[in-house]
Amino acid sequence: LRSSVLPGRGLIRPRPACAARSVSASAGSIVRTFRGAAASSPWRVNPEVEEALRAGRPVVALESTIVAHGMPWPQNLEAALLVESTVREHGALPATIAVIDGEPVVGLDAAQLEALAKAGSDVRKCSTRELPLVMAQGA
């Protein structure tokens, strides 16, 4: 899994080359990790996502590469919202994932998604080996 960092805003997002493979390979561990995440967990899970996982409803993890690097503003945000809407129409809950202010977030809210989309190419890419450092720095 590769990630990207937005300096000063602390957004990290998975790169597409590895994201699909990572999600499919670890879907069970994602559910186990996020179901009932402890308050001390480094993961911030959107309450709607956490409730869906607790109830056993389907949740689709979405990486955010296309939002920052795949398309220009505002088409990138429109595409992200369309994908989330399509997931909802098919009975699942979308959960776009990024790291914000050094904290991994599962299920970005509208403001977080828009901030990532507006940042676009200002989002710097980094691999998972830098993720602990970025999280420790709150970047």
PDB file of C-alpha atoms in Angstrom:
ATOM      1  CA  LEU A   1       0.000   0.000   0.000  1.00  0.00           C
ATOM      2  CA  ARG A   2       1.414   3.360  -0.965  1.00  0.00           C
ATOM      3  CA  SER A   3       0.195   6.674   0.388  1.00  0.00           C
ATOM      4  CA  SER A   4       0.311  10.383  -0.283  1.00  0.00           C
ATOM      5  CA  VAL A   5       0.829  13.298   2.071  1.00  0.00           C
ATOM      6  CA  LEU A   6      -0.464  16.828   1.805  1.00  0.00           C
ATOM      7  CA  PRO A   7       2.065  19.023   3.642  1.00  0.00           C
ATOM      8  CA  GLY A   8       0.484  21.366   6.161  1.00  0.00           C
ATOM      9  CA  ARG A   9      -2.885  19.666   5.951  1.00  0.00           C
ATOM     10  CA  GLY A  10      -1.854  16.180   6.949  1.00  0.00           C
ATOM     11  CA  LEU A  11      -3.751  14.220   4.326  1.00  0.00           C
ATOM     12  CA  ILE A  12      -2.426  10.833   3.301  1.00  0.00           C
ATOM     13  CA  ARG A  13      -4.154   8.596   0.860  1.00  0.00           C
ATOM     14  CA  PRO A  14      -3.449   5.212  -0.676  1.00  0.00           C
ATOM     15  CA  ARG A  15      -2.075   5.013  -4.229  1.00  0.00           C
ATOM     16  CA  PRO A  16      -4.113   2.925  -6.645  1.00  0.00           C
ATOM     17  CA  ALA A  17      -1.345   0.523  -7.684  1.00  0.00           C
ATOM     18  CA  CYS A  18      -1.482  -1.295  -4.378  1.00  0.00           C
ATOM     19  CA  ALA A  19      -4.757  -0.215  -2.809  1.00  0.00           C
ATOM     20  CA  ALA A  20      -7.057  -2.708  -4.530  1.00  0.00           C
ATOM     21  CA  ARG A  21      -4.705  -5.570  -3.769  1.00  0.00           C
ATOM     22  CA  SER A  22      -4.371  -4.482  -0.147  1.00  0.00           C
ATOM     23  CA  VAL A  23      -8.104  -4.103   0.388  1.00  0.00           C
ATOM     24  CA  SER A  24      -9.000  -7.416  -1.209  1.00  0.00           C
ATOM     25  CA  ALA A  25      -6.237  -9.264   0.621  1.00  0.00           C
ATOM     26  CA  SER A  26      -7.156  -7.901   4.006  1.00  0.00           C
ATOM     27  CA  ALA A  27     -10.893  -7.301   3.922  1.00  0.00           C
ATOM     28  CA  GLY A  28     -11.452  -9.579   6.919  1.00  0.00           C
ATOM     29  CA  SER A  29      -8.756  -7.851   8.920  1.00  0.00           C
ATOM     30  CA  ILE A  30     -10.216  -4.447   8.039  1.00  0.00           C
ATOM     31  CA  VAL A  31     -13.542  -5.457   9.553  1.00  0.00           C
ATOM     32  CA  ARG A  32     -11.847  -6.939  12.626  1.00  0.00           C
ATOM     33  CA  THR A  33      -9.661  -3.852  13.005  1.00  0.00           C
ATOM     34  CA  PHE A  34     -12.426  -1.276  12.772  1.00  0.00           C
ATOM     35  CA  ARG A  35     -15.280  -3.086  14.462  1.00  0.00           C
ATOM     36  CA  GLY A  36     -15.432  -1.543  17.933  1.00  0.00           C
ATOM     37  CA  ALA A  37     -12.197   0.444  17.568  1.00  0.00           C
ATOM     38  CA  ALA A  38     -10.934   1.514  20.989  1.00  0.00           C
ATOM     39  CA  ALA A  39     -10.669   5.175  21.896  1.00  0.00           C
ATOM     40  CA  SER A  40      -6.898   4.806  22.067  1.00  0.00           C
ATOM     41  CA  SER A  41      -6.761   3.342  18.553  1.00  0.00           C
ATOM     42  CA  PRO A  42      -4.802   5.356  15.986  1.00  0.00           C
ATOM     43  CA  TRP A  43      -7.785   4.943  13.637  1.00  0.00           C
ATOM     44  CA  ARG A  44     -10.639   7.434  13.599  1.00  0.00           C
ATOM     45  CA  VAL A  45     -13.706   5.686  12.276  1.00  0.00           C
ATOM     46  CA  ASN A  46     -16.667   7.704  11.076  1.00  0.00           C
ATOM     47  CA  PRO A  47     -19.575   6.883  13.428  1.00  0.00           C
ATOM     48  CA  GLU A  48     -21.777   5.843  10.485  1.00  0.00           C
ATOM     49  CA  VAL A  49     -19.093   3.383   9.342  1.00  0.00           C
ATOM     50  CA  GLU A  50     -18.564   2.037  12.845  1.00  0.00           C
ATOM     51  CA  GLU A  51     -22.293   1.479  13.303  1.00  0.00           C
ATOM     52  CA  ALA A  52     -22.566  -0.314   9.950  1.00  0.00           C
ATOM     53  CA  LEU A  53     -19.673  -2.614  10.841  1.00  0.00           C
ATOM     54  CA  ARG A  54     -21.170  -3.390  14.253  1.00  0.00           C
ATOM     55  CA  ALA A  55     -24.503  -4.204  12.628  1.00  0.00           C
ATOM     56  CA  GLY A  56     -22.859  -6.391   9.988  1.00  0.00           C
ATOM     57  CA  ARG A  57     -23.952  -4.174   7.100  1.00  0.00           C
ATOM     58  CA  PRO A  58     -21.699  -3.980   4.027  1.00  0.00           C
ATOM     59  CA  VAL A  59     -19.013  -1.280   3.981  1.00  0.00           C
ATOM     60  CA  VAL A  60     -16.881  -0.570   0.904  1.00  0.00           C
ATOM     61  CA  ALA A  61     -13.422   0.858   1.577  1.00  0.00           C
ATOM     62  CA  LEU A  62     -12.505   3.463  -1.053  1.00  0.00           C
ATOM     63  CA  GLU A  63      -9.004   4.720  -1.601  1.00  0.00           C
ATOM     64  CA  SER A  64      -8.620   8.372  -2.452  1.00  0.00           C
ATOM     65  CA  THR A  65      -5.990   8.518  -5.185  1.00  0.00           C
ATOM     66  CA  ILE A  66      -8.346   9.621  -7.925  1.00  0.00           C
ATOM     67  CA  VAL A  67      -9.493  12.479  -5.706  1.00  0.00           C
ATOM     68  CA  ALA A  68      -6.019  14.017  -5.449  1.00  0.00           C
ATOM     69  CA  HIS A  69      -4.194  12.856  -8.577  1.00  0.00           C
ATOM     70  CA  GLY A  70      -6.672  11.288 -10.975  1.00  0.00           C
ATOM     71  CA  MET A  71      -8.637  14.327 -12.126  1.00  0.00           C
ATOM     72  CA  PRO A  72      -8.597  18.121 -11.886  1.00  0.00           C
ATOM     73  CA  TRP A  73     -10.790  20.115  -9.482  1.00  0.00           C
ATOM     74  CA  PRO A  74     -13.844  20.051  -9.380  1.00  0.00           C
ATOM     75  CA  GLN A  75     -14.259  16.901 -11.500  1.00  0.00           C
ATOM     76  CA  ASN A  76     -12.270  14.926  -8.905  1.00  0.00           C
ATOM     77  CA  LEU A  77     -14.745  15.739  -6.150  1.00  0.00           C
ATOM     78  CA  GLU A  78     -17.705  15.090  -8.445  1.00  0.00           C
ATOM     79  CA  ALA A  79     -16.263  11.667  -9.346  1.00  0.00           C
ATOM     80  CA  ALA A  80     -15.632  10.792  -5.690  1.00  0.00           C
ATOM     81  CA  LEU A  81     -19.183  11.769  -4.743  1.00  0.00           C
ATOM     82  CA  LEU A  82     -20.567   9.775  -7.682  1.00  0.00           C
ATOM     83  CA  VAL A  83     -18.637   6.665  -6.608  1.00  0.00           C
ATOM     84  CA  GLU A  84     -19.868   7.060  -3.025  1.00  0.00           C
ATOM     85  CA  SER A  85     -23.426   7.534  -4.292  1.00  0.00           C
ATOM     86  CA  THR A  86     -23.169   4.406  -6.462  1.00  0.00           C
ATOM     87  CA  VAL A  87     -21.956   2.360  -3.500  1.00  0.00           C
ATOM     88  CA  ARG A  88     -24.948   3.591  -1.457  1.00  0.00           C
ATOM     89  CA  GLU A  89     -27.371   2.804  -4.312  1.00  0.00           C
ATOM     90  CA  HIS A  90     -26.147  -0.794  -4.227  1.00  0.00           C
ATOM     91  CA  GLY A  91     -26.860  -1.172  -0.522  1.00  0.00           C
ATOM     92  CA  ALA A  92     -23.428  -0.618   0.986  1.00  0.00           C
ATOM     93  CA  LEU A  93     -21.830   2.221   2.916  1.00  0.00           C
ATOM     94  CA  PRO A  94     -18.833   3.952   1.291  1.00  0.00           C
ATOM     95  CA  ALA A  95     -15.804   4.590   3.496  1.00  0.00           C
ATOM     96  CA  THR A  96     -13.144   6.697   1.790  1.00  0.00           C
ATOM     97  CA  ILE A  97      -9.863   6.361   3.689  1.00  0.00           C
ATOM     98  CA  ALA A  98      -7.112   8.957   4.239  1.00  0.00           C
ATOM     99  CA  VAL A  99      -4.805  10.161   7.002  1.00  0.00           C
ATOM    100  CA  ILE A 100      -5.730  13.596   8.297  1.00  0.00           C
ATOM    101  CA  ASP A 101      -3.544  15.509  10.739  1.00  0.00           C
ATOM    102  CA  GLY A 102      -1.556  12.344  11.392  1.00  0.00           C
ATOM    103  CA  GLU A 103      -4.609  10.215  12.109  1.00  0.00           C
ATOM    104  CA  PRO A 104      -5.952   7.528   9.739  1.00  0.00           C
ATOM    105  CA  VAL A 105      -9.610   8.250   9.027  1.00  0.00           C
ATOM    106  CA  VAL A 106     -12.036   5.621   7.763  1.00  0.00           C
ATOM    107  CA  GLY A 107     -15.042   7.283   6.160  1.00  0.00           C
ATOM    108  CA  LEU A 108     -14.156  10.857   5.220  1.00  0.00           C
ATOM    109  CA  ASP A 109     -16.864  13.424   5.733  1.00  0.00           C
ATOM    110  CA  ALA A 110     -17.817  15.914   2.992  1.00  0.00           C
ATOM    111  CA  ALA A 111     -15.426  18.633   4.217  1.00  0.00           C
ATOM    112  CA  GLN A 112     -12.467  16.238   4.407  1.00  0.00           C
ATOM    113  CA  LEU A 113     -13.178  14.860   0.948  1.00  0.00           C
ATOM    114  CA  GLU A 114     -13.455  18.368  -0.492  1.00  0.00           C
ATOM    115  CA  ALA A 115     -10.182  19.475   1.136  1.00  0.00           C
ATOM    116  CA  LEU A 116      -8.382  16.520  -0.424  1.00  0.00           C
ATOM    117  CA  ALA A 117      -9.964  17.233  -3.812  1.00  0.00           C
ATOM    118  CA  LYS A 118      -8.995  20.918  -3.733  1.00  0.00           C
ATOM    119  CA  ALA A 119      -5.418  20.060  -2.766  1.00  0.00           C
ATOM    120  CA  GLY A 120      -5.049  17.965  -5.914  1.00  0.00           C
ATOM    121  CA  SER A 121      -1.475  17.692  -7.110  1.00  0.00           C
ATOM    122  CA  ASP A 122      -0.196  19.398  -3.936  1.00  0.00           C
ATOM    123  CA  VAL A 123      -0.693  16.025  -2.264  1.00  0.00           C
ATOM    124  CA  ARG A 124       2.763  14.448  -1.936  1.00  0.00           C
ATOM    125  CA  LYS A 125       3.102  10.698  -2.312  1.00  0.00           C
ATOM    126  CA  CYS A 126       4.860   8.528   0.254  1.00  0.00           C
ATOM    127  CA  SER A 127       5.108   4.805   0.879  1.00  0.00           C
ATOM    128  CA  THR A 128       3.913   2.968   3.959  1.00  0.00           C
ATOM    129  CA  ARG A 129       7.436   3.068   5.379  1.00  0.00           C
ATOM    130  CA  GLU A 130       6.908   6.821   5.947  1.00  0.00           C
ATOM    131  CA  LEU A 131       3.413   6.403   7.376  1.00  0.00           C
ATOM    132  CA  PRO A 132       4.493   6.019  11.041  1.00  0.00           C
ATOM    133  CA  LEU A 133       6.670   9.129  10.773  1.00  0.00           C
ATOM    134  CA  VAL A 134       3.898  11.149   9.137  1.00  0.00           C
ATOM    135  CA  MET A 135       1.468  10.024  11.822  1.00  0.00           C
ATOM    136  CA  ALA A 136       3.949  10.862  14.602  1.00  0.00           C
ATOM    137  CA  GLN A 137       4.504  14.322  13.129  1.00  0.00           C
ATOM    138  CA  GLY A 138       0.757  14.896  12.770  1.00  0.00           C
ATOM    139  CA  ALA A 139       1.298  15.734   9.128  1.00  0.00           C
TER     140      ALA A 139
END
